[in-house]
CSV table of C-alpha atoms in Angstrom, one decimal:
chain,number,residue,atom,x,y,z
A,1358,MET,CA,-16.7,-73.1,-5.9
A,1359,PRO,CA,-17.5,-73.0,-9.7
A,1360,LEU,CA,-16.4,-70.0,-11.7
A,1361,PRO,CA,-19.1,-67.7,-13.0
A,1362,ARG,CA,-20.2,-68.5,-16.6
A,1363,SER,CA,-18.8,-66.4,-19.4
A,1364,GLY,CA,-21.0,-63.4,-20.0
A,1365,SER,CA,-22.4,-63.2,-16.5
A,1366,LEU,CA,-20.7,-59.8,-16.1
A,1367,ASN,CA,-21.8,-57.2,-18.5
A,1368,LEU,CA,-18.8,-54.9,-18.9
A,1369,ARG,CA,-20.7,-52.6,-21.1
A,1370,ASP,CA,-22.9,-51.5,-18.2
A,1371,TRP,CA,-20.3,-51.7,-15.5
A,1372,THR,CA,-19.1,-48.5,-13.8
A,1373,ALA,CA,-16.1,-48.3,-11.5
A,1374,PRO,CA,-17.2,-47.5,-8.0
A,1375,GLU,CA,-15.2,-44.2,-7.9
A,1376,HIS,CA,-17.1,-43.0,-11.0
A,1377,ARG,CA,-20.5,-43.9,-9.7
A,1378,LEU,CA,-23.1,-41.1,-9.9
A,1379,PRO,CA,-25.6,-40.6,-7.1
A,1380,GLU,CA,-28.7,-41.7,-9.0
A,1381,HIS,CA,-31.5,-44.2,-8.6
A,1382,SER,CA,-30.1,-47.1,-10.5
A,1383,GLY,CA,-32.4,-49.8,-9.2
A,1384,VAL,CA,-29.4,-51.7,-8.0
A,1385,THR,CA,-29.0,-52.0,-4.2
A,1386,PRO,CA,-26.9,-51.8,-2.3
A,1387,MET,CA,-25.0,-49.2,-4.3
A,1388,ASP,CA,-21.2,-49.4,-4.6
A,1389,ALA,CA,-19.7,-45.9,-4.7
A,1390,ARG,CA,-16.4,-46.5,-3.0
A,1391,GLY,CA,-14.0,-43.5,-3.5
A,1392,ALA,CA,-16.6,-41.5,-5.5
A,1393,ASN,CA,-16.5,-37.7,-5.3
A,1394,TRP,CA,-20.0,-36.5,-4.3
A,1395,SER,CA,-18.8,-33.3,-2.7
A,1396,GLY,CA,-21.3,-30.4,-2.7
A,1397,LEU,CA,-24.2,-32.4,-4.1
A,1398,ASN,CA,-27.8,-32.6,-2.9
A,1399,LEU,CA,-28.6,-36.3,-3.0
A,1400,GLY,CA,-32.4,-35.8,-2.4
A,1401,GLU,CA,-34.1,-39.0,-1.2
A,1402,LEU,CA,-31.5,-41.4,-2.6
A,1403,ASP,CA,-31.7,-44.9,-1.2
A,1404,LEU,CA,-28.3,-45.7,0.3
A,1405,ARG,CA,-29.3,-48.5,2.6
A,1406,GLY,CA,-26.2,-50.8,2.8
A,1407,ALA,CA,-24.3,-48.7,0.4
A,1408,GLN,CA,-20.5,-49.0,0.1
A,1409,LEU,CA,-19.4,-45.4,0.6
A,1410,CYS,CA,-15.9,-46.0,1.9
A,1411,ARG,CA,-13.5,-43.2,1.0
A,1412,CYS,CA,-16.3,-41.2,-0.6
A,1413,ASP,CA,-15.9,-37.4,-0.6
A,1414,LEU,CA,-19.0,-36.1,1.1
A,1415,ARG,CA,-17.8,-32.6,2.0
A,1416,GLY,CA,-20.6,-30.1,1.6
A,1417,THR,CA,-23.0,-32.9,0.6
A,1418,ASP,CA,-26.7,-32.9,1.6
A,1419,LEU,CA,-27.7,-36.5,2.6
A,1420,SER,CA,-30.4,-35.3,5.1
A,1421,ARG,CA,-33.2,-37.1,3.2
A,1422,CYS,CA,-31.3,-40.2,2.3
A,1423,ARG,CA,-31.8,-43.7,3.7
A,1424,LEU,CA,-28.4,-44.6,5.3
A,1425,ASP,CA,-29.3,-47.7,7.2
A,1426,GLU,CA,-26.3,-50.0,7.3
A,1427,ALA,CA,-24.3,-47.8,4.9
A,1428,ASP,CA,-20.5,-48.2,5.2
A,1429,LEU,CA,-18.9,-44.8,5.5
A,1430,ARG,CA,-15.5,-45.8,6.7
A,1431,LEU,CA,-12.8,-43.2,5.7
A,1432,ALA,CA,-15.5,-41.2,3.8
A,1433,ARG,CA,-14.6,-37.5,4.2
A,1434,TYR,CA,-17.1,-34.9,5.5
A,1435,ASP,CA,-17.0,-31.3,6.8
A,1436,SER,CA,-19.1,-29.0,8.9
A,1437,SER,CA,-21.5,-28.4,5.9
A,1438,THR,CA,-22.2,-32.1,5.4
A,1439,SER,CA,-25.8,-32.9,6.4
A,1440,VAL,CA,-27.2,-36.3,7.3
A,1441,PRO,CA,-30.5,-37.5,8.8
A,1442,GLU,CA,-31.1,-36.6,12.4
A,1443,ASP,CA,-31.0,-40.2,13.6
A,1444,PHE,CA,-27.7,-41.0,11.8
A,1445,ASP,CA,-24.5,-40.7,13.9
A,1446,LEU,CA,-22.0,-39.5,11.3
A,1447,ARG,CA,-19.2,-38.9,13.9
A,1448,SER,CA,-19.2,-42.6,15.0
A,1449,SER,CA,-19.7,-44.0,11.4
A,1450,GLY,CA,-15.9,-44.3,10.7
A,1451,ALA,CA,-16.0,-41.3,8.4
A,1452,VAL,CA,-13.3,-38.6,8.8
A,1453,GLY,CA,-14.2,-35.0,9.6
A,1454,PRO,CA,-14.8,-32.6,12.5
A,1455,GLY,CA,-15.7,-34.3,15.7
A,1456,ALA,CA,-15.0,-37.8,14.3
A,1457,LYS,CA,-14.4,-40.6,16.8
A,1458,LEU,CA,-11.4,-42.3,15.4
A,1459,ASN,CA,-9.6,-43.9,18.3
A,1460,GLY,CA,-7.3,-46.7,17.1
A,1461,VAL,CA,-8.4,-46.4,13.5
A,1462,TYR,CA,-6.1,-47.4,10.6
A,1463,LEU,CA,-5.5,-44.3,8.5
A,1464,ASN,CA,-2.0,-45.3,7.2
A,1465,SER,CA,-1.1,-43.4,4.0
A,1466,THR,CA,-4.5,-41.8,3.8
A,1467,ASP,CA,-4.9,-38.5,1.9
A,1468,LEU,CA,-6.2,-36.0,4.6
A,1469,ARG,CA,-4.9,-32.8,3.0
A,1470,GLY,CA,-6.8,-29.8,4.2
A,1471,MET,CA,-9.2,-31.8,6.3
A,1472,ASP,CA,-11.0,-30.1,9.2
A,1473,LEU,CA,-10.4,-32.5,12.1
A,1474,ARG,CA,-11.1,-30.1,14.9
A,1475,GLY,CA,-12.9,-31.8,17.8
A,1476,SER,CA,-11.9,-35.2,16.6
A,1477,VAL,CA,-10.4,-37.9,18.8
A,1478,LEU,CA,-7.5,-39.8,17.3
A,1479,MET,CA,-5.9,-41.4,20.3
A,1480,GLY,CA,-3.9,-44.5,19.2
A,1481,ALA,CA,-4.7,-43.9,15.5
A,1482,TYR,CA,-2.4,-45.3,12.9
A,1483,LEU,CA,-1.4,-42.4,10.7
A,1484,SER,CA,2.0,-43.5,9.5
A,1485,GLY,CA,2.6,-42.1,6.0
A,1486,ALA,CA,-0.7,-40.1,6.1
A,1487,ASP,CA,-0.7,-36.7,4.3
A,1488,LEU,CA,-2.2,-34.1,6.7
A,1489,SER,CA,-0.8,-31.1,4.9
A,1490,GLY,CA,-2.8,-28.0,5.8
A,1491,ALA,CA,-5.1,-30.0,8.0
A,1492,LEU,CA,-6.9,-28.3,10.9
A,1493,LEU,CA,-5.9,-30.3,14.1
A,1494,ASP,CA,-6.4,-27.6,16.7
A,1495,GLY,CA,-7.0,-29.1,20.1
A,1496,VAL,CA,-7.1,-32.7,18.7
A,1497,SER,CA,-5.8,-35.5,20.9
A,1498,LEU,CA,-3.2,-37.6,19.1
A,1499,ALA,CA,-1.9,-39.4,22.2
A,1500,GLY,CA,-0.4,-42.7,21.4
A,1501,SER,CA,-0.9,-42.3,17.7
A,1502,ASP,CA,1.6,-43.5,15.1
A,1503,LEU,CA,2.7,-40.5,13.0
A,1504,ARG,CA,5.9,-42.0,11.6
A,1505,SER,CA,6.7,-40.5,8.1
A,1506,ALA,CA,3.4,-38.5,8.2
A,1507,THR,CA,3.3,-35.2,6.4
A,1508,LEU,CA,1.9,-32.2,8.4
A,1509,ARG,CA,3.3,-29.4,6.3
A,1510,GLY,CA,1.4,-26.2,7.2
A,1511,ALA,CA,-1.0,-28.0,9.5
A,1512,MET,CA,-2.7,-26.1,12.2
A,1513,CYS,CA,-1.8,-27.9,15.4
A,1514,ARG,CA,-2.6,-25.2,18.0
A,1515,GLY,CA,-3.1,-26.9,21.4
A,1516,THR,CA,-2.8,-30.4,19.8
A,1517,ARG,CA,-2.0,-33.0,22.3
A,1518,PHE,CA,0.6,-35.3,20.9
A,1519,GLY,CA,1.1,-37.3,24.2
A,1520,ASN,CA,3.3,-40.3,23.7
A,1521,SER,CA,2.8,-40.5,19.9
A,1522,GLU,CA,5.6,-41.4,17.5
A,1523,LEU,CA,6.9,-38.8,15.1
A,1524,ASP,CA,9.9,-40.5,13.5
A,1525,MET,CA,10.6,-39.0,10.1
A,1526,ALA,CA,7.5,-36.8,10.2
A,1527,ASP,CA,7.5,-33.6,8.1
A,1528,LEU,CA,6.1,-30.7,10.2
A,1529,ARG,CA,7.6,-27.9,8.1
A,1530,GLY,CA,5.6,-24.7,8.5
A,1531,ALA,CA,3.1,-26.2,11.0
A,1532,ASP,CA,1.6,-24.0,13.7
A,1533,LEU,CA,2.4,-25.7,17.0
A,1534,GLU,CA,1.3,-22.9,19.3
A,1535,GLY,CA,0.4,-24.5,22.7
A,1536,ALA,CA,0.9,-28.0,21.3
A,1537,ALA,CA,1.8,-30.6,23.9
A,1538,LEU,CA,5.1,-32.2,22.8
A,1539,ASP,CA,6.7,-32.9,26.2
A,1540,THR,CA,5.9,-36.6,26.5
A,1541,ILE,CA,6.2,-37.5,22.8
A,1542,GLU,CA,7.7,-40.9,22.2
A,1543,SER,CA,10.3,-40.1,19.5
A,1544,ILE,CA,11.2,-37.2,17.1
A,1545,ARG,CA,13.9,-39.1,15.3
A,1546,GLY,CA,14.4,-37.5,11.9
A,1547,THR,CA,11.4,-35.2,12.4
A,1548,ASP,CA,11.7,-31.9,10.5
A,1549,PHE,CA,10.4,-28.8,12.3
A,1550,SER,CA,11.7,-26.2,9.9
A,1551,SER,CA,9.7,-23.0,9.7
A,1552,CYS,CA,7.3,-24.1,12.4
A,1553,SER,CA,5.7,-21.4,14.6
A,1554,GLY,CA,4.8,-21.5,18.3
A,1555,LEU,CA,7.7,-23.6,19.6
A,1556,GLU,CA,9.7,-20.8,21.3
A,1557,THR,CA,9.1,-22.0,24.8
A,1558,GLN,CA,9.7,-25.7,23.9
A,1559,LEU,CA,12.9,-25.4,21.9
A,1560,ASP,CA,15.3,-26.1,24.8
A,1561,ALA,CA,13.4,-29.2,25.8
A,1562,LEU,CA,13.2,-30.5,22.3
A,1563,LEU,CA,16.9,-29.9,21.8
A,1564,SER,CA,17.7,-31.9,24.9
A,1565,ARG,CA,16.3,-35.1,23.4
A,1566,PRO,CA,18.6,-38.0,22.8
A,1567,LEU,CA,21.4,-37.6,20.2
A,1568,HIS,CA,20.1,-40.4,18.0
A,1569,GLU,CA,16.9,-38.5,17.6
A,1570,LEU,CA,18.3,-35.1,17.0
A,1571,ASP,CA,21.1,-36.1,14.7
A,1572,CYS,CA,19.0,-38.3,12.5
A,1573,TRP,CA,18.9,-37.3,8.8
A,1574,ASN,CA,15.6,-37.1,7.1
A,1575,PRO,CA,16.2,-38.1,3.4
A,1576,ILE,CA,12.9,-36.6,2.2
A,1577,THR,CA,13.4,-33.1,3.7
A,1578,ARG,CA,17.2,-33.3,3.6
A,1579,SER,CA,17.7,-32.1,7.2
A,1580,THR,CA,18.4,-33.4,10.7
A,1581,THR,CA,16.0,-32.8,13.5
A,1582,ARG,CA,18.6,-30.8,15.3
A,1583,ALA,CA,19.2,-28.5,12.3
A,1584,SER,CA,15.5,-27.9,11.8
A,1585,LEU,CA,15.0,-26.9,15.5
A,1586,GLU,CA,18.1,-24.7,15.6
A,1587,SER,CA,16.9,-22.9,12.6
A,1588,LEU,CA,13.9,-21.6,14.6
A,1589,ARG,CA,16.3,-19.6,16.9
A,1590,ASN,CA,17.1,-17.3,14.0
């Protein structure tokens, strides 16, 4: 395939996708991957076929936009995001409350403070993801990969961890009231320091295999056993 001729790309007019403003540019489809459009009213913007991957759409009004064939994978939304009535935001690949994300790759994704209540994340790949302060109450994480994930201060009340993997996860300060941890695959190196809601599950967690309990987490500088025993005080 021949290379494009010199001068075919006008760098003077080029804008990086993450800095793209939501305006009628006359160029379709629009590429706004990673852009921050949170809290904006986008009016009747034509977003047919637009690349909106990883775009921040929390609090954004897209209710009058054309979203046919738009790619919203990993775009972030919240309960105040509005879309056209015939657009299924929850099944679009975007991340937010009620999202259908079974088996989705979210490795190392920044999900800090995200409202994920009502979402389904069974079998999701969340290794290395940052879920600090996220709202995960009642969410199903069965079979998910949470190795080295950060859930500091996350709300995990009634969260169903099922047979997920939590090796080296950081759960310091998380609220685990009513969380289902009994069939979890592994807690090797997991740090539970300052967690709440684990009173009735401590004995069961401390009966896990020695190689899990006595594993040192180099990031939090604690063993799983030490972090669990600290909750007895």
